[in-house]
RNA sequence: GACCCUUUCAUCUAGUGGCCAAGGAUGCUACGUUUUCAUCGUAGUCACAGAGGUUCAAAUCCUCUAGGGGUCGCCA
């Protein structure tokens, strides 16, 4: 039983998706459940749009969660019960310290070179509380010893008790705080494995304090190191997209993104390509790396190219709709995509490749013209048109067109390049792209002749 | 500033004391295939952060130093 617990303050971050993936894989590997919980206890910072964006991103990559989404904001009554319980048991207490006093205390501690923390002044307070102050509730953390736990990634972690102060579990307005509700929910939802970013490492001892105070069973923790940029610094928008949905817009396939992310901080021998099924079969959180990894988009691009090549054409045609290419009903769909899908590393590039063929060239690349439209190119192209027009066999497949070319070469006693190059430029305006046979088969004989005629008209001499 | 985590090619990583004068992948550079581009194939390029120890033997264990990251909120 695992979970992903984002706070709805922005889009789904690429790093967040990796943690979610690790959790999801752990659950699926063990035939367990994967739950989604929204950490929205801070009402001031949440937004509906952010929540919708996160769910949408989950949808896109295909990580399914079990049961209903849990909203912490709807469980305040539950948390209140536990606060009252701790208060009644003397495991928590009211603190009347003002924010100003707290700031002053922190500043003084910093000045002395200490780690700032609450000094426990109201821990055993039984005097008269100051007037007009709404108290916060603090939990009693152990005052000596060390808090230990075994992290599934990092190994044994021991944090001295005096690093953990009596932290606030309820604000002065009565709302509960993060470390308190996380521990309660993780326990109540029955989580066995908590996989999260290692920026939470220091929250763990705090949450253990809550587990112990409430008598809950402590789950197994896994703290996954962050993803940095190529320079090893914190990943920012300048290093490329951090919003998961941005990858969709850039033409990445979700399976490529997931394959890329799973190999960031995890590996299984030398294997690079993992289908979702293989990931589920092979993933074990104990194999997660301790150290931070750097984000480098090259490999993602390579993976994306790989997955595009291996996606069925019908599926590709459907995906391409979002990129302005509607070829689902094209009668040469198979030839078209077979010819182009090895040339586009993203759906955006693939769309460009397709348009290059489907749309008659509006101009001819000057360099290509110089190279191809010379010598007797004009005459050869003209001859080719004539042959196409009088060809008696059907012209459907690339091989049909190839036969015409063969005949031309034979009759004129020329090399393939003599016709290939100018023909290519006539068809697409440049010296690149799929084979001319394929391209002619895709656009058909009429369009082929039209394009060649148009090109011939531009050739001087 | 204090505390915690971390350190193998440019990047992702394999590696748990001898199989490692360190393997795979991406990138990059050649060459081959291709009428072109791409794909694909072959080859090359490139690393154990540094210094001390322990040991017959260390990338692997220990110590220190340095780099990087994280945390110190009535945020999550």
Short mmCIF file of C-alpha atoms (C1' of nucleotides) in Angstrom, two decimals:
data_model
loop_
_atom_site.label_atom_id
_atom_site.label_comp_id
_atom_site.label_asym_id
_atom_site.label_seq_id
_atom_site.Cartn_x
_atom_site.Cartn_y
_atom_site.Cartn_z
CA UNK A 1 0.00 0.00 0.00
CA UNK A 2 1.57 3.25 -1.15
CA UNK A 3 0.42 6.76 -1.93
CA UNK A 4 1.22 9.96 -3.68
CA UNK A 5 0.35 13.07 -1.75
CA UNK A 6 0.80 16.31 -3.62
CA UNK A 7 -0.23 19.70 -2.38
CA UNK A 8 -2.29 21.52 -4.97
CA UNK A 9 -0.15 24.61 -5.31
CA UNK A 10 1.01 24.17 -8.89
CA UNK A 11 1.37 21.81 -11.81
CA UNK A 12 2.72 18.28 -11.45
CA UNK A 13 6.48 18.54 -11.40
CA UNK A 14 8.67 16.07 -13.25
CA UNK A 15 10.34 15.13 -9.96
CA UNK A 16 6.96 14.60 -8.36
CA UNK A 17 5.99 12.30 -11.18
CA UNK A 18 9.07 10.19 -10.63
CA UNK A 19 8.27 9.76 -6.94
CA UNK A 20 4.69 8.94 -7.86
CA UNK A 21 5.94 6.40 -10.39
CA UNK A 22 8.19 4.74 -7.82
CA UNK A 23 5.28 4.51 -5.40
CA UNK A 24 2.91 3.27 -8.05
CA UNK A 25 5.36 0.61 -9.20
CA UNK A 26 5.93 -0.57 -5.67
CA UNK A 27 2.21 -0.98 -5.15
CA UNK A 28 1.59 -2.68 -8.48
CA UNK A 29 4.58 -4.96 -8.04
CA UNK A 30 3.13 -6.22 -4.78
CA UNK A 31 -0.46 -6.31 -5.97
CA UNK A 32 -1.05 -3.54 -3.49
CA UNK A 33 -3.03 -0.36 -3.64
CA UNK A 34 -1.84 3.05 -4.73
CA UNK A 35 -3.73 5.94 -3.23
CA UNK A 36 -3.89 9.58 -4.12
CA UNK A 37 -4.22 12.11 -1.34
CA UNK A 38 -4.37 15.85 -1.68
CA UNK A 39 -2.53 17.81 0.98
CA UNK A 40 -4.66 20.89 1.18
CA UNK A 41 -4.59 21.84 4.82
CA UNK A 42 -3.31 25.30 4.09
CA UNK A 43 -6.42 26.81 2.63
CA UNK A 44 -4.73 30.03 1.61
CA UNK A 45 -2.42 28.38 -0.89
CA UNK A 46 -4.54 25.83 -2.64
CA UNK A 47 -6.11 26.23 -5.99
CA UNK A 48 -8.67 24.27 -7.94
CA UNK A 49 -6.74 24.68 -11.16
CA UNK A 50 -3.62 23.20 -9.64
CA UNK A 51 -5.55 20.18 -8.46
CA UNK A 52 -7.16 19.69 -11.86
CA UNK A 53 -3.77 20.01 -13.53
CA UNK A 54 -2.27 17.32 -11.31
CA UNK A 55 -5.09 14.89 -11.97
CA UNK A 56 -4.89 15.59 -15.68
CA UNK A 57 -1.18 14.85 -15.72
CA UNK A 58 -1.77 11.60 -13.86
CA UNK A 59 -4.32 10.71 -16.46
CA UNK A 60 -2.03 11.46 -19.33
CA UNK A 61 0.81 9.25 -18.13
CA UNK A 62 -1.62 6.55 -17.18
CA UNK A 63 -0.88 6.14 -13.51
CA UNK A 64 -4.13 4.91 -12.09
CA UNK A 65 -4.94 5.21 -8.42
CA UNK A 66 -7.18 3.06 -6.29
CA UNK A 67 -10.27 4.27 -4.56
CA UNK A 68 -11.30 7.87 -4.26
CA UNK A 69 -8.98 10.81 -3.97
CA UNK A 70 -8.60 11.75 -0.31
CA UNK A 71 -8.75 15.43 0.55
CA UNK A 72 -7.24 16.43 3.85
CA UNK A 73 -9.36 19.54 3.91
CA UNK A 74 -12.40 17.31 4.32
CA UNK A 75 -10.97 15.48 7.30
CA UNK A 76 -10.51 18.33 9.75
CA UNK A 77 -13.01 16.83 12.19
CA UNK A 78 -10.98 13.68 12.33
CA UNK A 79 -7.76 15.54 13.01
CA UNK A 80 -9.52 17.59 15.68
CA UNK A 81 -10.38 14.42 17.56
CA UNK A 82 -6.77 13.39 17.67
CA UNK A 83 -5.69 16.84 18.80
CA UNK A 84 -8.17 16.72 21.65
CA UNK A 85 -7.03 13.25 22.53
CA UNK A 86 -3.39 14.28 22.76
CA UNK A 87 -4.32 17.34 24.76
CA UNK A 88 -6.34 15.23 27.19
CA UNK A 89 -3.52 12.73 27.53
CA UNK A 90 -1.02 15.50 28.21
CA UNK A 91 0.96 14.63 25.09
CA UNK A 92 0.28 18.02 23.57
CA UNK A 93 -0.20 21.46 25.02
CA UNK A 94 -1.23 24.99 24.25
CA UNK A 95 1.45 27.52 23.54
CA UNK A 96 0.76 31.21 23.86
CA UNK A 97 3.89 32.50 22.29
CA UNK A 98 3.30 35.18 19.67
CA UNK A 99 4.83 35.12 16.22
CA UNK A 100 6.97 38.10 17.16
CA UNK A 101 8.35 36.33 20.21
CA UNK A 102 9.05 33.29 18.10
CA UNK A 103 10.92 35.33 15.52
CA UNK A 104 12.99 36.98 18.22
CA UNK A 105 13.83 33.61 19.71
CA UNK A 106 14.92 32.21 16.35
CA UNK A 107 17.05 35.20 15.62
CA UNK A 108 18.81 34.97 18.96
CA UNK A 109 19.50 31.27 18.42
CA UNK A 110 20.86 31.88 14.95
CA UNK A 111 23.11 34.60 16.32
CA UNK A 112 24.52 32.08 18.77
CA UNK A 113 25.13 29.63 15.94
CA UNK A 114 22.46 27.23 17.08
CA UNK A 115 19.84 25.49 15.05
CA UNK A 116 16.66 27.51 15.67
CA UNK A 117 13.94 25.68 17.54
CA UNK A 118 11.15 26.23 19.99
CA UNK A 119 12.41 26.32 23.55
CA UNK A 120 9.47 24.54 25.18
CA UNK A 121 8.56 27.40 27.47
CA UNK A 122 4.85 26.47 27.60
CA UNK A 123 5.43 22.76 27.80
CA UNK A 124 4.62 22.54 31.49
CA UNK A 125 2.90 25.88 31.83
CA UNK A 126 0.11 26.03 34.38
CA UNK A 127 -0.07 29.73 35.06
CA UNK A 128 -2.49 32.25 33.69
CA UNK A 129 -2.32 32.51 29.92
CA UNK A 130 -1.67 35.94 28.44
CA UNK A 131 -4.73 37.90 27.39
CA UNK A 132 -5.89 38.03 23.82
CA UNK A 133 -3.60 35.35 22.44
CA UNK A 134 -5.10 32.42 20.54
CA UNK A 135 -2.80 29.55 21.38
CA UNK A 136 -1.32 27.04 19.00
CA UNK A 137 -1.13 23.39 19.95
CA UNK A 138 2.30 21.83 20.20
CA UNK A 139 3.14 18.18 20.57
CA UNK A 140 5.60 16.98 23.19
CA UNK A 141 8.62 15.61 21.42
CA UNK A 142 11.20 13.58 23.32
CA UNK A 143 13.75 15.81 25.03
CA UNK A 144 16.67 13.47 24.97
CA UNK A 145 18.01 10.52 23.08
CA UNK A 146 17.88 9.97 19.36
CA UNK A 147 15.07 9.24 16.98
CA UNK A 148 16.04 6.37 14.74
CA UNK A 149 14.51 4.80 11.71
CA UNK A 150 15.70 2.66 8.88
CA UNK A 151 15.25 4.32 5.54
CA UNK A 152 14.80 1.91 2.67
CA UNK A 153 17.07 3.98 0.46
CA UNK A 154 19.57 5.67 2.74
CA UNK A 155 19.90 3.09 5.46
CA UNK A 156 19.81 3.86 9.16
CA UNK A 157 19.05 7.46 10.03
CA UNK A 158 19.60 8.74 13.54
CA UNK A 159 18.58 12.24 14.44
CA UNK A 160 19.26 13.65 17.85
CA UNK A 161 16.11 14.45 19.82
CA UNK A 162 17.18 18.00 20.40
CA UNK A 163 16.97 18.58 16.68
CA UNK A 164 13.24 17.98 16.96
CA UNK A 165 11.36 20.59 18.91
CA UNK A 166 7.80 20.62 20.18
CA UNK A 167 6.40 21.48 16.80
CA UNK A 168 2.98 22.92 16.12
CA UNK A 169 0.22 20.47 15.28
CA UNK A 170 -2.62 22.99 15.21
CA UNK A 171 -2.51 26.63 14.25
CA UNK A 172 -4.09 29.34 16.37
CA UNK A 173 -7.15 29.16 14.16
CA UNK A 174 -7.48 25.49 15.01
CA UNK A 175 -6.45 24.04 11.65
CA UNK A 176 -3.99 21.16 11.79
CA UNK A 177 -0.54 21.29 10.22
CA UNK A 178 1.25 19.12 7.73
CA UNK A 179 3.42 16.80 9.78
CA UNK A 180 0.54 15.97 12.06
CA UNK A 181 -2.04 15.15 9.42
CA UNK A 182 0.40 13.29 7.21
CA UNK A 183 1.25 10.89 9.99
CA UNK A 184 -2.41 10.36 10.85
CA UNK A 185 -3.48 9.82 7.27
CA UNK A 186 -0.58 7.58 6.38
CA UNK A 187 -1.42 5.45 9.39
CA UNK A 188 -5.18 5.45 8.94
CA UNK A 189 -5.02 4.77 5.24
CA UNK A 190 -2.97 1.71 6.06
CA UNK A 191 0.16 2.62 4.17
CA UNK A 192 2.99 0.17 4.47
CA UNK A 193 5.53 2.02 2.35
CA UNK A 194 5.99 5.76 2.17
CA UNK A 195 8.08 6.80 -0.80
CA UNK A 196 8.79 10.50 -1.07
CA UNK A 197 11.47 13.05 -1.90
CA UNK A 198 14.40 13.31 0.46
CA UNK A 199 13.46 16.90 1.14
CA UNK A 200 11.10 15.18 3.59
CA UNK A 201 13.86 13.39 5.44
CA UNK A 202 13.74 15.87 8.29
CA UNK A 203 9.98 15.58 8.55
CA UNK A 204 10.22 11.90 9.27
CA UNK A 205 11.40 12.16 12.89
CA UNK A 206 8.61 14.65 13.52
CA UNK A 207 6.06 12.30 12.07
CA UNK A 208 7.49 9.48 14.13
CA UNK A 209 6.78 11.58 17.21
CA UNK A 210 3.14 11.70 16.10
CA UNK A 211 3.02 7.98 15.34
CA UNK A 212 4.34 7.23 18.78
CA UNK A 213 2.06 9.65 20.58
CA UNK A 214 -0.96 8.13 18.86
CA UNK A 215 0.25 4.55 19.08
CA UNK A 216 0.26 4.03 15.31
CA UNK A 217 2.38 1.54 13.49
CA UNK A 218 5.29 3.22 11.68
CA UNK A 219 5.51 2.42 7.96
CA UNK A 220 8.65 1.82 5.99
CA UNK A 221 10.12 5.03 4.63
CA UNK A 222 12.01 5.52 1.40
CA UNK A 223 13.55 8.91 0.74
CA UNK A 224 14.42 9.42 -2.89
CA UNK A 225 17.10 11.94 -3.77
CA UNK A 226 16.15 14.93 -5.84
CA UNK A 227 16.59 15.45 -9.55
CA UNK A 228 19.04 18.22 -10.34
CA UNK A 229 19.95 19.89 -13.59
CA UNK A 230 22.93 18.92 -15.70
CA UNK A 231 25.19 21.11 -13.61
CA UNK A 232 24.01 19.38 -10.46
CA UNK A 233 22.04 22.38 -9.30
CA UNK A 234 18.41 22.45 -8.39
CA UNK A 235 16.20 21.85 -11.39
CA UNK A 236 14.53 25.01 -12.57
CA UNK A 237 12.44 26.00 -15.53
CA UNK A 238 15.50 27.27 -17.30
CA UNK A 239 16.81 23.71 -17.57
CA UNK A 240 13.87 22.59 -19.64
CA UNK A 241 10.33 21.70 -18.88
CA UNK A 242 9.49 20.86 -15.28
CA UNK A 243 5.75 20.67 -15.84
CA UNK A 244 4.77 17.16 -16.84
CA UNK A 245 2.12 18.40 -19.25
CA UNK A 246 4.72 20.45 -21.04
CA UNK A 247 6.15 17.16 -22.28
CA UNK A 248 2.84 16.29 -23.82
CA UNK A 249 2.84 19.59 -25.68
CA UNK A 250 6.39 19.02 -26.87
CA UNK A 251 5.36 15.75 -28.45
CA UNK A 252 6.63 13.21 -25.98
CA UNK A 253 4.94 9.88 -25.43
CA UNK A 254 4.02 9.09 -21.84
CA UNK A 255 5.72 5.70 -22.05
CA UNK A 256 8.96 7.42 -23.05
CA UNK A 257 8.72 9.87 -20.18
CA UNK A 258 8.02 7.10 -17.68
CA UNK A 259 10.84 4.96 -19.05
CA UNK A 260 13.15 7.95 -18.76
CA UNK A 261 12.09 8.76 -15.22
CA UNK A 262 12.28 5.21 -13.95
CA UNK A 263 15.94 5.07 -14.97
CA UNK A 264 16.69 8.24 -13.06
CA UNK A 265 17.81 6.87 -9.73
CA UNK A 266 16.88 3.29 -10.43
CA UNK A 267 18.24 0.58 -12.65
CA UNK A 268 18.04 -3.10 -13.35
CA UNK A 269 21.43 -4.19 -14.59
CA UNK A 270 22.12 -2.88 -18.06
CA UNK A 271 18.53 -2.71 -19.21
CA UNK A 272 17.45 0.62 -20.66
CA UNK A 273 14.07 -0.04 -22.23
CA UNK A 274 11.25 -0.98 -19.91
CA UNK A 275 7.65 -1.48 -20.80
CA UNK A 276 5.22 -0.69 -18.02
CA UNK A 277 4.79 -4.41 -17.43
CA UNK A 278 8.52 -4.92 -17.11
CA UNK A 279 8.83 -2.02 -14.72
CA UNK A 280 6.13 -3.49 -12.53
CA UNK A 281 7.75 -6.91 -12.64
CA UNK A 282 11.26 -5.67 -11.89
CA UNK A 283 10.86 -2.63 -9.69
CA UNK A 284 11.95 -2.86 -6.11
CA UNK A 285 12.37 0.29 -4.04
CA UNK A 286 15.43 -1.16 -2.37
CA UNK A 287 17.24 -0.70 -5.68
CA UNK A 288 16.70 3.05 -5.65
CA UNK A 289 19.97 4.99 -5.67
CA UNK A 290 21.06 7.09 -2.77
CA UNK A 291 22.45 9.97 -4.73
CA UNK A 292 20.78 12.76 -6.63
CA UNK A 293 20.65 12.45 -10.38
CA UNK A 294 20.94 15.11 -13.00
CA UNK A 295 18.36 15.73 -15.62
CA UNK A 296 19.63 15.56 -19.14
CA UNK A 297 17.10 15.61 -21.96
CA UNK A 298 19.16 13.73 -24.57
CA UNK A 299 18.25 10.31 -23.37
CA UNK A 300 14.60 11.23 -23.11
CA UNK A 301 14.68 12.26 -26.74
CA UNK A 302 16.29 8.98 -27.71
CA UNK A 303 13.70 7.02 -25.78
CA UNK A 304 10.92 9.02 -27.33
CA UNK A 305 12.24 8.25 -30.81
CA UNK A 306 12.35 4.60 -29.84
CA UNK A 307 8.77 4.57 -28.65
CA UNK A 308 7.52 6.47 -31.69
CA UNK A 309 9.14 3.90 -33.95
CA UNK A 310 7.41 1.16 -32.03
CA UNK A 311 3.96 2.68 -31.84
CA UNK A 312 1.36 1.25 -34.23
CA UNK A 313 0.49 3.59 -37.07
CA UNK A 314 -3.18 3.86 -36.23
CA UNK A 315 -2.29 5.00 -32.73
CA UNK A 316 0.22 7.50 -34.04
CA UNK A 317 -2.32 8.92 -36.45
CA UNK A 318 -4.63 9.53 -33.55
CA UNK A 319 -1.96 11.15 -31.40
CA UNK A 320 -0.94 13.39 -34.27
CA UNK A 321 -4.35 15.07 -34.38
CA UNK A 322 -3.27 17.22 -31.47
CA UNK A 323 -0.32 18.39 -33.48
CA UNK A 324 -2.30 19.68 -36.39
CA UNK A 325 -1.99 16.64 -38.60
CA UNK A 326 -5.14 14.78 -39.48
CA UNK A 327 -4.18 11.71 -41.46
CA UNK A 328 -6.35 9.07 -39.83
CA UNK A 329 -8.32 8.68 -43.05
CA UNK A 330 -5.41 9.01 -45.43
CA UNK A 331 -5.50 6.08 -47.86
CA UNK A 332 -1.72 5.69 -47.75
CA UNK A 333 -1.52 5.91 -43.95
CA UNK A 334 0.74 2.91 -43.50
CA UNK A 335 3.24 3.99 -46.13
CA UNK A 336 3.17 7.54 -44.87
CA UNK A 337 3.90 6.68 -41.27
CA UNK A 338 6.35 3.90 -42.02
CA UNK A 339 8.29 6.39 -44.08
CA UNK A 340 8.26 9.18 -41.51
CA UNK A 341 8.21 7.71 -38.04
CA UNK A 342 11.91 6.99 -38.00
CA UNK A 343 12.58 10.61 -38.80
CA UNK A 344 10.76 12.31 -35.96
CA UNK A 345 12.07 12.19 -32.41
CA UNK A 346 8.92 13.86 -31.12
CA UNK A 347 5.35 14.01 -32.35
CA UNK A 348 6.04 17.63 -33.24
CA UNK A 349 8.91 16.60 -35.50
CA UNK A 350 6.89 13.75 -36.91
CA UNK A 351 4.11 16.19 -37.79
CA UNK A 352 6.68 18.34 -39.57
CA UNK A 353 7.95 15.35 -41.52
CA UNK A 354 4.46 14.46 -42.60
CA UNK A 355 3.64 18.00 -43.64
CA UNK A 356 6.84 18.13 -45.61
CA UNK A 357 5.46 15.37 -47.81
CA UNK A 358 1.78 16.21 -47.81
CA UNK A 359 2.13 19.89 -48.56
CA UNK A 360 3.56 20.90 -51.91
CA UNK A 361 6.75 22.88 -51.42
CA UNK A 362 6.14 26.61 -51.33
CA UNK A 363 9.77 27.27 -52.06
CA UNK A 364 12.89 25.33 -52.92
CA UNK A 365 15.93 25.30 -50.73
CA UNK A 366 18.54 27.31 -52.69
CA UNK A 367 21.36 24.94 -51.80
CA UNK A 368 19.37 21.95 -52.94
CA UNK A 369 18.42 23.73 -56.15
CA UNK A 370 22.02 24.49 -56.90
CA UNK A 371 22.98 20.89 -56.40
CA UNK A 372 20.04 19.21 -58.11
CA UNK A 373 18.61 21.50 -60.78
CA UNK A 374 21.58 21.55 -63.07
CA UNK A 375 22.80 19.92 -66.23
CA UNK A 376 20.07 18.01 -67.95
CA UNK A 377 17.88 17.79 -64.84
CA UNK A 378 15.11 19.66 -66.59
CA UNK A 379 15.07 17.26 -69.50
CA UNK A 380 15.16 14.21 -67.27
CA UNK A 381 12.29 15.44 -65.14
CA UNK A 382 10.28 16.21 -68.25
CA UNK A 383 10.90 12.73 -69.55
CA UNK A 384 9.85 11.31 -66.24
CA UNK A 385 6.56 13.16 -66.39
CA UNK A 386 5.93 11.73 -69.81
CA UNK A 387 6.66 8.23 -68.60
CA UNK A 388 4.30 8.60 -65.67
CA UNK A 389 1.56 9.87 -67.94
CA UNK A 390 1.87 6.97 -70.35
CA UNK A 391 2.60 4.27 -67.81
CA UNK A 392 0.22 1.42 -68.36
CA UNK A 393 0.47 -0.50 -65.13
CA UNK A 394 -1.17 0.73 -61.93
CA UNK A 395 0.72 3.20 -59.75
CA UNK A 396 -0.05 2.57 -56.11
CA UNK A 397 2.85 1.16 -54.20
CA UNK A 398 6.35 2.57 -53.84
CA UNK A 399 7.55 -0.39 -55.90
CA UNK A 400 5.28 0.67 -58.78
CA UNK A 401 6.97 4.03 -58.90
CA UNK A 402 10.33 2.44 -58.51
CA UNK A 403 9.70 0.44 -61.66
CA UNK A 404 9.12 3.67 -63.57
CA UNK A 405 12.36 5.09 -62.27
CA UNK A 406 14.22 1.93 -63.20
CA UNK A 407 12.92 2.12 -66.71
CA UNK A 408 13.95 5.75 -67.01
CA UNK A 409 17.45 5.01 -65.79
CA UNK A 410 17.77 2.13 -68.18
CA UNK A 411 16.54 4.05 -71.20
CA UNK A 412 18.56 7.16 -70.55
CA UNK A 413 21.58 5.27 -69.29
CA UNK A 414 21.94 7.49 -66.24
CA UNK A 415 22.65 6.91 -62.55
CA UNK A 416 19.95 6.98 -59.92
CA UNK A 417 21.24 10.27 -58.57
CA UNK A 418 20.59 12.05 -61.86
CA UNK A 419 16.86 11.65 -61.43
CA UNK A 420 16.72 11.05 -57.66
CA UNK A 421 18.10 14.38 -56.57
CA UNK A 422 16.09 16.70 -58.81
CA UNK A 423 12.97 14.62 -58.22
CA UNK A 424 13.38 14.92 -54.49
CA UNK A 425 13.76 18.67 -54.66
CA UNK A 426 10.74 18.89 -56.95
CA UNK A 427 8.64 16.87 -54.52
CA UNK A 428 9.53 18.44 -51.19
CA UNK A 429 11.82 21.37 -51.95
CA UNK A 430 14.81 19.96 -50.12
CA UNK A 431 17.43 17.22 -50.25
CA UNK A 432 16.14 15.17 -47.39
CA UNK A 433 13.22 13.05 -46.32
CA UNK A 434 11.99 9.55 -47.10
CA UNK A 435 12.64 7.70 -50.32
CA UNK A 436 11.20 9.28 -53.45
CA UNK A 437 9.30 6.06 -54.21
CA UNK A 438 7.45 6.30 -50.93
CA UNK A 439 6.76 9.97 -51.28
CA UNK A 440 5.27 9.58 -54.74
CA UNK A 441 3.14 6.67 -53.61
CA UNK A 442 1.86 8.78 -50.73
CA UNK A 443 0.86 11.83 -52.71
CA UNK A 444 -0.28 9.93 -55.80
CA UNK A 445 0.53 10.25 -59.45
CA UNK A 446 -1.45 13.43 -60.19
CA UNK A 447 0.10 15.39 -57.39
CA UNK A 448 3.50 14.01 -58.30
CA UNK A 449 3.21 15.24 -61.87
CA UNK A 450 1.89 18.58 -60.73
CA UNK A 451 4.82 19.13 -58.40
CA UNK A 452 7.37 18.11 -61.00
CA UNK A 453 5.80 20.41 -63.57
CA UNK A 454 5.91 23.26 -61.17
CA UNK A 455 9.55 22.58 -60.44
CA UNK A 456 10.45 22.22 -64.08
CA UNK A 457 8.96 25.64 -64.72
CA UNK A 458 11.42 27.19 -62.30
CA UNK A 459 14.47 25.64 -63.91
CA UNK A 460 16.16 27.99 -66.31
CA UNK A 461 18.10 27.04 -69.47
"C1'" G B 1 25.43 29.47 10.94
"C1'" A B 2 23.69 24.49 12.74
"C1'" C B 3 22.14 19.64 11.49
"C1'" C B 4 21.31 15.70 7.87
"C1'" C B 5 22.09 13.27 3.10
"C1'" U B 6 25.34 12.43 -1.02
"C1'" U B 7 30.03 11.81 -4.44
"C1'" U B 8 32.00 5.94 -10.71
"C1'" C B 9 32.79 8.69 -17.96
"C1'" A B 10 29.77 15.30 -20.22
"C1'" U B 11 24.83 12.67 -18.60
"C1'" C B 12 21.92 8.09 -16.71
"C1'" U B 13 24.05 4.02 -14.50
"C1'" A B 14 26.47 -1.50 -13.49
"C1'" G B 15 29.53 -2.60 -9.44
"C1'" U B 16 28.21 -4.96 -2.06
"C1'" G B 17 36.92 -6.87 -0.88
"C1'" G B 18 39.75 -10.59 -5.67
"C1'" C B 19 35.69 -11.99 -11.98
"C1'" C B 20 37.44 -4.26 -12.81
"C1'" A B 21 44.41 -1.98 -16.19
"C1'" A B 22 35.99 -0.61 -14.33
"C1'" G B 23 30.74 -2.91 -18.01
"C1'" G B 24 26.13 -0.96 -20.53
"C1'" A B 25 23.26 3.27 -22.38
"C1'" U B 26 22.80 8.46 -24.05
"C1'" G B 27 25.83 12.26 -26.22
"C1'" C B 28 29.90 13.27 -29.39
"C1'" U B 29 33.48 11.64 -33.62
"C1'" A B 30 34.50 8.43 -37.58
"C1'" C B 31 33.25 4.52 -40.96
"C1'" G B 32 29.53 1.33 -43.28
"C1'" U B 33 24.26 0.82 -45.10
"C1'" U B 34 20.87 4.51 -47.61
"C1'" U B 35 20.13 8.18 -54.66
"C1'" U B 36 19.35 12.34 -49.72
"C1'" C B 37 17.98 12.93 -44.53
"C1'" A B 38 16.81 9.80 -40.65
"C1'" U B 39 16.91 4.81 -38.91
"C1'" C B 40 20.22 0.84 -38.33
"C1'" G B 41 25.24 -1.46 -37.77
"C1'" U B 42 30.59 -1.19 -36.43
"C1'" A B 43 34.50 1.33 -34.09
"C1'" G B 44 36.51 5.29 -31.21
"C1'" U B 45 36.02 8.97 -27.15
"C1'" C B 46 35.38 9.52 -21.73
"C1'" A B 47 35.01 8.09 -14.98
"C1'" C B 48 36.09 5.33 -9.36
"C1'" A B 49 36.31 13.74 -6.03
"C1'" G B 50 41.21 14.22 -3.04
"C1'" A B 51 44.38 12.55 0.94
"C1'" G B 52 45.40 9.13 4.60
"C1'" G B 53 44.53 4.32 6.70
"C1'" U B 54 42.72 -1.29 7.23
"C1'" U B 55 44.00 -5.68 4.05
"C1'" C B 56 48.00 -10.44 0.73
"C1'" A B 57 44.15 -7.65 -2.20
"C1'" A B 58 39.86 -1.61 -2.10
"C1'" A B 59 35.60 1.72 -6.82
"C1'" U B 60 33.83 -1.46 -2.79
"C1'" C B 61 35.53 -0.98 4.61
"C1'" C B 62 37.28 3.31 8.12
"C1'" U B 63 38.92 8.60 8.93
"C1'" C B 64 39.56 13.42 7.37
"C1'" U B 65 39.20 17.25 3.50
"C1'" A B 66 36.63 19.22 -0.64
"C1'" G B 67 32.31 19.59 -3.93
"C1'" G B 68 26.95 19.07 -4.46
"C1'" G B 69 22.05 18.71 -2.36
"C1'" G B 70 18.48 19.19 1.60
"C1'" U B 71 16.35 21.05 6.24
"C1'" C B 72 15.97 24.63 10.05
"C1'" G B 73 7.71 28.20 9.21
"C1'" C B 74 1.15 29.05 12.87
"C1'" C B 75 4.21 26.11 4.03
"C1'" A B 76 3.58 21.43 2.30
#
